[in-house]
Coordinates of C-alpha atoms and ligand atoms in Angstrom, one line a residue:
X1 CA 9.6 -15.7 -42.7
X2 CA 9.9 -14.5 -38.8
X3 CA 6.9 -15.6 -36.5
X4 CA 6.5 -15.9 -32.9
X5 CA 6.8 -19.4 -31.0
X6 CA 6.3 -19.8 -27.3
X7 CA 8.7 -22.5 -25.4
X8 CA 7.1 -22.2 -22.4
X9 CA 6.3 -19.9 -19.3
X10 CA 8.0 -16.7 -19.9
X11 CA 9.8 -17.8 -22.8
X12 CA 8.5 -16.1 -26.2
X13 CA 10.9 -16.2 -28.8
X14 CA 10.5 -14.6 -32.5
X15 CA 12.3 -17.4 -35.3
X16 CA 12.7 -18.3 -38.5
X17 CA 10.1 -20.5 -39.7
X18 CA 9.2 -22.1 -42.8
X19 CA 7.5 -19.9 -45.4
X20 CA 3.8 -20.6 -46.0
X21 CA 2.4 -21.3 -48.9
X22 CA -1.1 -22.3 -50.7
X23 CA -1.7 -25.9 -49.9
X24 CA -5.3 -26.6 -50.4
X25 CA -7.3 -25.3 -52.9
X26 CA -9.4 -23.5 -50.2
X27 CA -6.4 -21.6 -48.6
X28 CA -5.5 -18.0 -48.8
X29 CA -2.0 -16.7 -48.4
X30 CA -2.1 -13.7 -46.0
X31 CA 0.8 -11.1 -45.4
X32 CA 0.2 -9.9 -42.0
X33 CA -0.1 -6.0 -41.5
X34 CA -1.1 -5.8 -38.0
X35 CA -1.2 -8.7 -35.2
X36 CA -1.7 -8.2 -31.5
X37 CA -1.3 -10.2 -28.1
X38 CA -4.5 -11.5 -26.3
X39 CA -5.0 -11.7 -22.9
X40 CA -5.9 -15.6 -23.5
X41 CA -1.8 -15.5 -24.7
X42 CA -0.7 -14.5 -21.1
X43 CA -2.2 -17.9 -19.5
X44 CA 0.2 -19.8 -21.4
X45 CA 2.9 -17.2 -20.9
X46 CA 2.4 -17.7 -17.3
X47 CA 2.1 -21.4 -16.9
X48 CA 3.0 -23.6 -20.1
X49 CA 5.6 -26.3 -19.4
X50 CA 8.7 -25.9 -21.4
X51 CA 8.8 -28.9 -23.8
X52 CA 12.3 -28.2 -25.8
X53 CA 10.4 -27.0 -28.9
X54 CA 8.7 -23.8 -29.9
X55 CA 4.9 -23.7 -30.5
X56 CA 3.6 -21.4 -32.9
X57 CA 1.1 -18.5 -30.8
X58 CA -1.0 -15.6 -32.0
X59 CA -4.6 -15.7 -33.0
X60 CA -5.6 -12.0 -34.0
X61 CA -4.4 -10.6 -37.3
X62 CA -5.4 -8.6 -40.2
X63 CA -3.6 -8.3 -43.5
X64 CA -3.5 -8.6 -47.4
X65 CA -4.3 -11.4 -49.4
X66 CA -1.1 -12.4 -51.3
X67 CA -2.3 -15.8 -53.0
X68 CA -5.5 -17.5 -53.3
X69 CA -6.4 -21.3 -53.6
X70 CA -8.5 -22.4 -57.0
X71 CA -11.5 -23.0 -54.7
X72 CA -11.2 -19.5 -53.0
X73 CA -13.4 -17.0 -54.5
X74 CA -14.4 -13.2 -53.5
X75 CA -11.0 -12.7 -52.3
X76 CA -8.2 -11.5 -54.5
X77 CA -4.5 -10.8 -54.1
X78 CA -4.0 -7.0 -52.6
X79 CA -7.5 -7.2 -50.3
X80 CA -7.2 -6.1 -47.1
X81 CA -8.9 -8.6 -44.9
X82 CA -9.5 -9.4 -40.9
X83 CA -9.3 -12.8 -39.6
X84 CA -11.3 -14.0 -36.8
X85 CA -9.5 -16.0 -33.8
X86 CA -11.3 -19.3 -35.2
X87 CA -11.0 -20.2 -38.8
X88 CA -14.2 -21.8 -40.1
X89 CA -15.8 -22.4 -43.9
X90 CA -19.1 -20.4 -43.0
X91 CA -21.1 -22.7 -44.7
X92 CA -21.9 -26.0 -42.3
X93 CA -24.9 -26.2 -40.1
X94 CA -22.9 -25.1 -37.1
X95 CA -21.5 -21.8 -39.2
X96 CA -25.4 -21.2 -40.5
X97 CA -26.6 -21.0 -37.1
X98 CA -23.9 -18.4 -36.1
X99 CA -21.7 -21.0 -34.2
X100 CA -18.2 -20.7 -36.2
X101 CA -16.2 -21.7 -33.4
X102 CA -17.8 -25.2 -33.8
X103 CA -17.4 -25.4 -37.4
X104 CA -17.2 -29.1 -38.8
X105 CA -14.6 -27.9 -41.1
X106 CA -12.7 -25.7 -39.1
X107 CA -10.1 -25.0 -36.2
X108 CA -7.9 -22.5 -34.0
X109 CA -4.7 -20.8 -35.2
X110 CA -1.4 -22.3 -34.3
X111 CA -2.2 -25.7 -34.0
X112 CA -1.8 -28.9 -36.0
X113 CA 0.1 -27.2 -38.6
X114 CA -1.7 -24.3 -39.0
X115 CA 0.0 -20.8 -38.7
X116 CA -0.1 -18.4 -35.7
X117 CA -1.0 -14.7 -36.1
X118 CA 2.2 -13.2 -34.7
X119 CA 4.1 -13.8 -37.6
X120 CA 5.0 -12.3 -41.2
X121 CA 2.7 -14.1 -43.0
X122 CA -0.4 -16.9 -42.5
X123 CA -1.8 -19.8 -44.5
X124 CA -5.6 -19.2 -43.7
X125 CA -7.7 -22.7 -44.2
X126 CA -11.0 -22.4 -45.5
X127 CA -10.3 -18.8 -46.7
X128 CA -13.3 -17.9 -48.3
X129 CA -15.3 -18.4 -45.0
X130 CA -12.7 -17.3 -42.6
X131 CA -11.8 -14.0 -43.8
X132 CA -13.7 -10.7 -44.2
X133 CA -12.8 -8.1 -46.9
X134 CA -12.1 -4.8 -45.3
X135 CA -13.0 -1.7 -47.5
X136 CA -9.8 0.2 -46.4
X137 CA -6.0 0.3 -47.8
X138 CA -3.1 -0.9 -46.0
X139 CA -2.0 2.2 -44.6
X140 CA -5.7 3.4 -43.1
X141 CA -5.8 4.6 -39.7
X142 CA -8.7 2.4 -38.8
X143 CA -6.6 -0.4 -38.7
X144 CA -6.1 -0.8 -34.9
X145 CA -9.7 -0.4 -34.5
X146 CA -10.5 -3.1 -37.5
X147 CA -8.0 -5.4 -35.9
X148 CA -10.6 -5.6 -32.8
X149 CA -13.0 -7.2 -35.0
X150 CA -10.8 -10.3 -34.9
X151 CA -11.4 -11.0 -31.0
X152 CA -11.8 -8.5 -28.4
X153 CA -14.6 -6.5 -30.0
X154 CA -16.9 -9.5 -31.3
X155 CA -16.0 -11.3 -27.6
X156 CA -17.2 -8.2 -25.6
X157 CA -20.2 -8.2 -27.8
X158 CA -20.9 -11.8 -27.9
X159 CA -21.2 -11.3 -23.8
X160 CA -23.2 -8.8 -24.1
X161 CA -25.8 -10.2 -26.5
X162 CA -25.8 -13.5 -24.7
X163 CA -26.5 -12.0 -21.7
X164 CA -29.4 -9.9 -23.2
X165 CA -28.5 -6.9 -23.1
X166 CA -30.5 -3.7 -24.3
X167 CA -32.1 -0.4 -23.5
X168 CA -34.0 -1.6 -20.3
X169 CA -31.3 -3.8 -18.7
X170 CA -28.4 -2.2 -16.3
X171 CA -25.3 -4.1 -16.7
X172 CA -22.3 -4.8 -14.8
X173 CA -18.8 -5.6 -16.5
X174 CA -16.2 -7.3 -14.5
X175 CA -12.7 -6.7 -15.6
X176 CA -11.1 -3.7 -17.3
X177 CA -8.9 -5.7 -19.6
X178 CA -9.2 -5.3 -23.5
X179 CA -12.5 -7.7 -23.2
X180 CA -14.0 -6.0 -20.3
X181 CA -13.5 -2.4 -22.1
X182 CA -14.9 -3.9 -25.4
X183 CA -17.9 -5.4 -23.2
X184 CA -19.0 -1.9 -22.0
X185 CA -18.4 -0.2 -25.8
X186 CA -20.9 -3.3 -26.6
X187 CA -23.1 -2.9 -23.9
X188 CA -23.4 0.9 -24.6
X189 CA -23.9 0.1 -28.3
X190 CA -26.7 -2.1 -27.6
X191 CA -28.2 0.7 -25.7
X192 CA -27.7 0.0 -22.3
X193 CA -27.7 3.2 -19.9
X194 CA -26.1 2.1 -16.8
X195 CA -23.1 0.1 -16.8
X196 CA -21.2 -0.5 -13.8
X197 CA -17.4 -1.3 -14.9
X198 CA -15.5 -2.9 -11.9
X199 CA -12.1 -2.4 -12.3
X200 CA -9.2 -1.2 -10.5
X201 CA -6.5 0.2 -12.9
X202 CA -7.6 4.0 -13.3
X203 CA -6.3 4.6 -17.0
X204 CA -8.2 1.5 -17.8
X205 CA -11.5 2.5 -16.4
X206 CA -10.9 5.9 -17.5
X207 CA -11.2 4.3 -20.9
X208 CA -14.4 2.5 -19.8
X209 CA -16.0 5.8 -19.0
X210 CA -15.2 6.9 -22.6
X211 CA -16.7 3.6 -23.8
X212 CA -19.9 4.2 -21.9
X213 CA -19.4 3.3 -18.1
X214 CA -21.5 5.1 -16.0
X215 CA -19.9 4.0 -12.8
X216 CA -16.5 2.6 -11.9
X217 CA -16.1 0.1 -8.8
X218 CA -12.6 -0.2 -8.3
X219 CA -13.0 -2.3 -4.8
X220 CA -12.8 -6.1 -5.6
X221 CA -14.5 -9.2 -4.0
X222 CA -17.1 -8.9 -1.6
X223 CA -16.6 -5.3 -1.0
X224 CA -16.7 -4.7 -4.7
X225 CA -20.1 -6.6 -4.8
X226 CA -21.7 -4.8 -1.9
X227 CA -20.7 -1.4 -3.6
X228 CA -22.5 -2.4 -6.8
X229 CA -25.7 -3.5 -4.8
X230 CA -25.4 -0.2 -3.0
X231 CA -25.5 1.5 -6.4
X232 CA -28.7 -0.8 -7.5
X233 CA -31.1 -0.4 -4.5
X234 CA -29.7 -3.6 -3.2
X235 CA -30.4 -5.8 -5.9
X236 CA -27.7 -5.8 -8.4
X237 CA -27.8 -5.5 -12.2
X238 CA -30.2 -7.5 -14.6
X239 CA -26.8 -8.6 -16.4
X240 CA -23.3 -9.4 -15.5
X241 CA -20.4 -9.7 -18.4
X242 CA -17.9 -11.4 -16.8
X243 CA -14.5 -10.8 -18.6
X244 CA -11.9 -12.2 -16.8
X245 CA -12.0 -15.9 -16.5
X246 CA -10.9 -16.3 -13.0
X247 CA -12.9 -17.8 -9.9
X248 CA -13.0 -14.8 -7.7
X249 CA -15.0 -12.8 -10.7
X250 CA -17.3 -15.4 -11.2
X251 CA -18.2 -15.3 -7.7
X252 CA -18.6 -11.5 -7.8
X253 CA -20.8 -12.0 -11.3
X254 CA -23.3 -14.0 -8.8
X255 CA -22.8 -11.7 -6.1
X256 CA -24.0 -8.5 -8.3
X257 CA -26.5 -10.3 -10.6
X258 CA -30.2 -9.3 -9.9
X259 CA -32.8 -12.3 -9.0
X260 CA -33.8 -13.5 -12.1
X261 CA -30.8 -11.9 -14.0
X262 CA -28.2 -13.3 -16.4
X263 CA -24.4 -13.8 -16.1
X264 CA -22.6 -14.2 -18.8
X265 CA -19.0 -14.9 -19.3
X266 CA -16.4 -14.8 -22.0
X267 CA -13.2 -14.7 -19.8
X268 CA -11.2 -18.1 -20.6
X269 CA -12.3 -19.9 -17.4
X270 CA -9.5 -21.2 -15.2
X271 CA -11.7 -22.8 -12.8
X272 CA -13.8 -25.8 -12.7
X273 CA -16.7 -24.9 -11.2
X274 CA -19.5 -22.3 -11.3
X275 CA -21.9 -21.4 -8.3
X276 CA -25.1 -23.4 -9.2
X277 CA -26.4 -24.4 -5.8
X278 CA -29.8 -24.1 -4.0
X279 CA -29.5 -20.5 -3.6
X280 CA -28.7 -19.8 -7.1
X281 CA -31.6 -22.0 -8.0
X282 CA -33.9 -19.8 -5.8
X283 CA -32.9 -16.8 -7.6
X284 CA -33.6 -17.9 -11.2
X285 CA -30.1 -17.1 -12.0
X286 CA -29.0 -17.7 -15.8
X287 CA -25.5 -18.7 -16.7
X288 CA -24.6 -18.3 -20.4
X289 CA -21.8 -17.0 -22.7
X290 CA -18.8 -19.0 -23.8
X291 CA -16.3 -18.8 -26.9
X292 CA -17.5 -16.1 -29.1
X293 CA -18.2 -16.8 -32.8
X294 CA -16.6 -13.7 -33.9
X295 CA -17.3 -14.4 -37.3
X296 CA -20.7 -14.2 -37.0
X297 CA -20.5 -10.6 -35.8
X298 CA -18.0 -9.0 -38.1
X299 CA -20.3 -7.8 -40.6
X300 CA -22.7 -5.9 -38.1
X301 CA -19.8 -4.1 -36.2
X302 CA -17.9 -3.5 -39.2
X303 CA -19.5 -0.2 -40.2
X304 CA -19.9 1.2 -36.5
X305 CA -16.0 1.4 -37.4
X306 CA -15.6 2.5 -40.5
X307 CA -18.1 5.2 -40.1
X308 CA -16.4 6.3 -36.6
X309 CA -19.3 5.6 -34.5
X310 CA -17.0 3.3 -31.9
X311 CA -12.9 3.3 -31.6
X312 CA -12.3 0.0 -30.3
X313 CA -8.6 0.4 -31.1
X314 CA -8.3 2.7 -28.1
X315 CA -7.7 -0.3 -26.1
X316 CA -4.1 -0.6 -28.0
X317 CA -1.7 1.4 -25.8
X318 CA 1.7 0.0 -26.9
X319 CA 2.5 -0.8 -30.8
X320 CA 5.8 -3.4 -31.2
X321 CA 7.6 -4.6 -34.2
X322 CA 7.9 -8.5 -34.4
X323 CA 11.0 -8.8 -33.2
X324 CA 9.7 -6.9 -29.9
X325 CA 7.3 -9.4 -29.1
X326 CA 8.5 -10.9 -26.3
X327 CA 8.7 -7.6 -24.4
X328 CA 5.2 -7.2 -25.5
X329 CA 4.2 -10.2 -23.5
X330 CA 6.4 -8.9 -20.6
X331 CA 4.9 -5.5 -20.8
X332 CA 1.1 -7.2 -20.9
X333 CA 2.3 -9.7 -18.0
X334 CA 3.9 -7.2 -16.0
X335 CA 0.2 -5.2 -16.6
X336 CA 2.5 -2.5 -17.8
X337 CA 0.4 -2.4 -21.2
X338 CA -3.4 -2.9 -21.5
X339 CA -3.1 -4.7 -25.4
X340 CA -0.1 -4.6 -27.5
X341 CA -0.4 -4.0 -31.3
X342 CA 2.3 -5.7 -33.3
X343 CA 3.3 -4.5 -36.9
X344 CA 5.5 -7.0 -38.6
Ligands
ZN1 ZN1 -18.4 -24.7 -40.4

């Protein structure tokens, strides 16, 4: 089959790889209907040292079950399913606590002999726990929105949930990428009335307004933080959803959070330190967030998509074939595309 490999920074290729097959009785074989490129795929695309061979890549996909192992129940060939960006048994103690990202028998896509999502098919380990059946057909117009259940929508939701967003909390969302916009949608869905979106790409912040942002601050750094404080009577917001992962973003987060408030971060951090000095201590700031256990949230978010209350698939502004994936990476890295949908 054809699948995407990354050879190093700026070097993504689509090549022939061995066909996946059911190996363990807990596996399923899934033919990929839709996949996508993640903002976090851009970190290796920007900096991965060349190692002479390609590594599989991609962790967001939905598809059709083609075959199941002997121990997989509840799934059958022909089912349309979505995979969260971490596979898990969904039965261990961590999974039962809703922390499938710490599953004792789980792992990451595109590592240790497990397929990546940006290919024609995937061997899915722990298929019964990992995959969620979608009550739609292969040609459903909802596929782009359903694909966001793999990562960006649950990630935005996790950010809002861990921050404690609710009807009485004001919110600042930092970042107008697909996760930031999903965080806006999630905050709105949880009842927040004041949602300030910090981002400087007008087409993206316009989508953020459509998703529920009440204010947009295009300025960055201290100037941006000052603007948010102005909008909130000098205090900042109860919650801050940091959806970037860079040092200036986390610094801004602490600059716009209200005393007693919460900063949640879901942008994969590209920095080693967070502000935790005496000044932060005096302000009673809570820092939370982390990698989102997407699997824990899919059943809760799914009906809103099926019933048309939210349309998170609007984050996809470009669609490519599998062979065009390298250009999809380039387009996202150049900020030409917000998020690229892949149709193998
Ligand atoms: Zn588990």
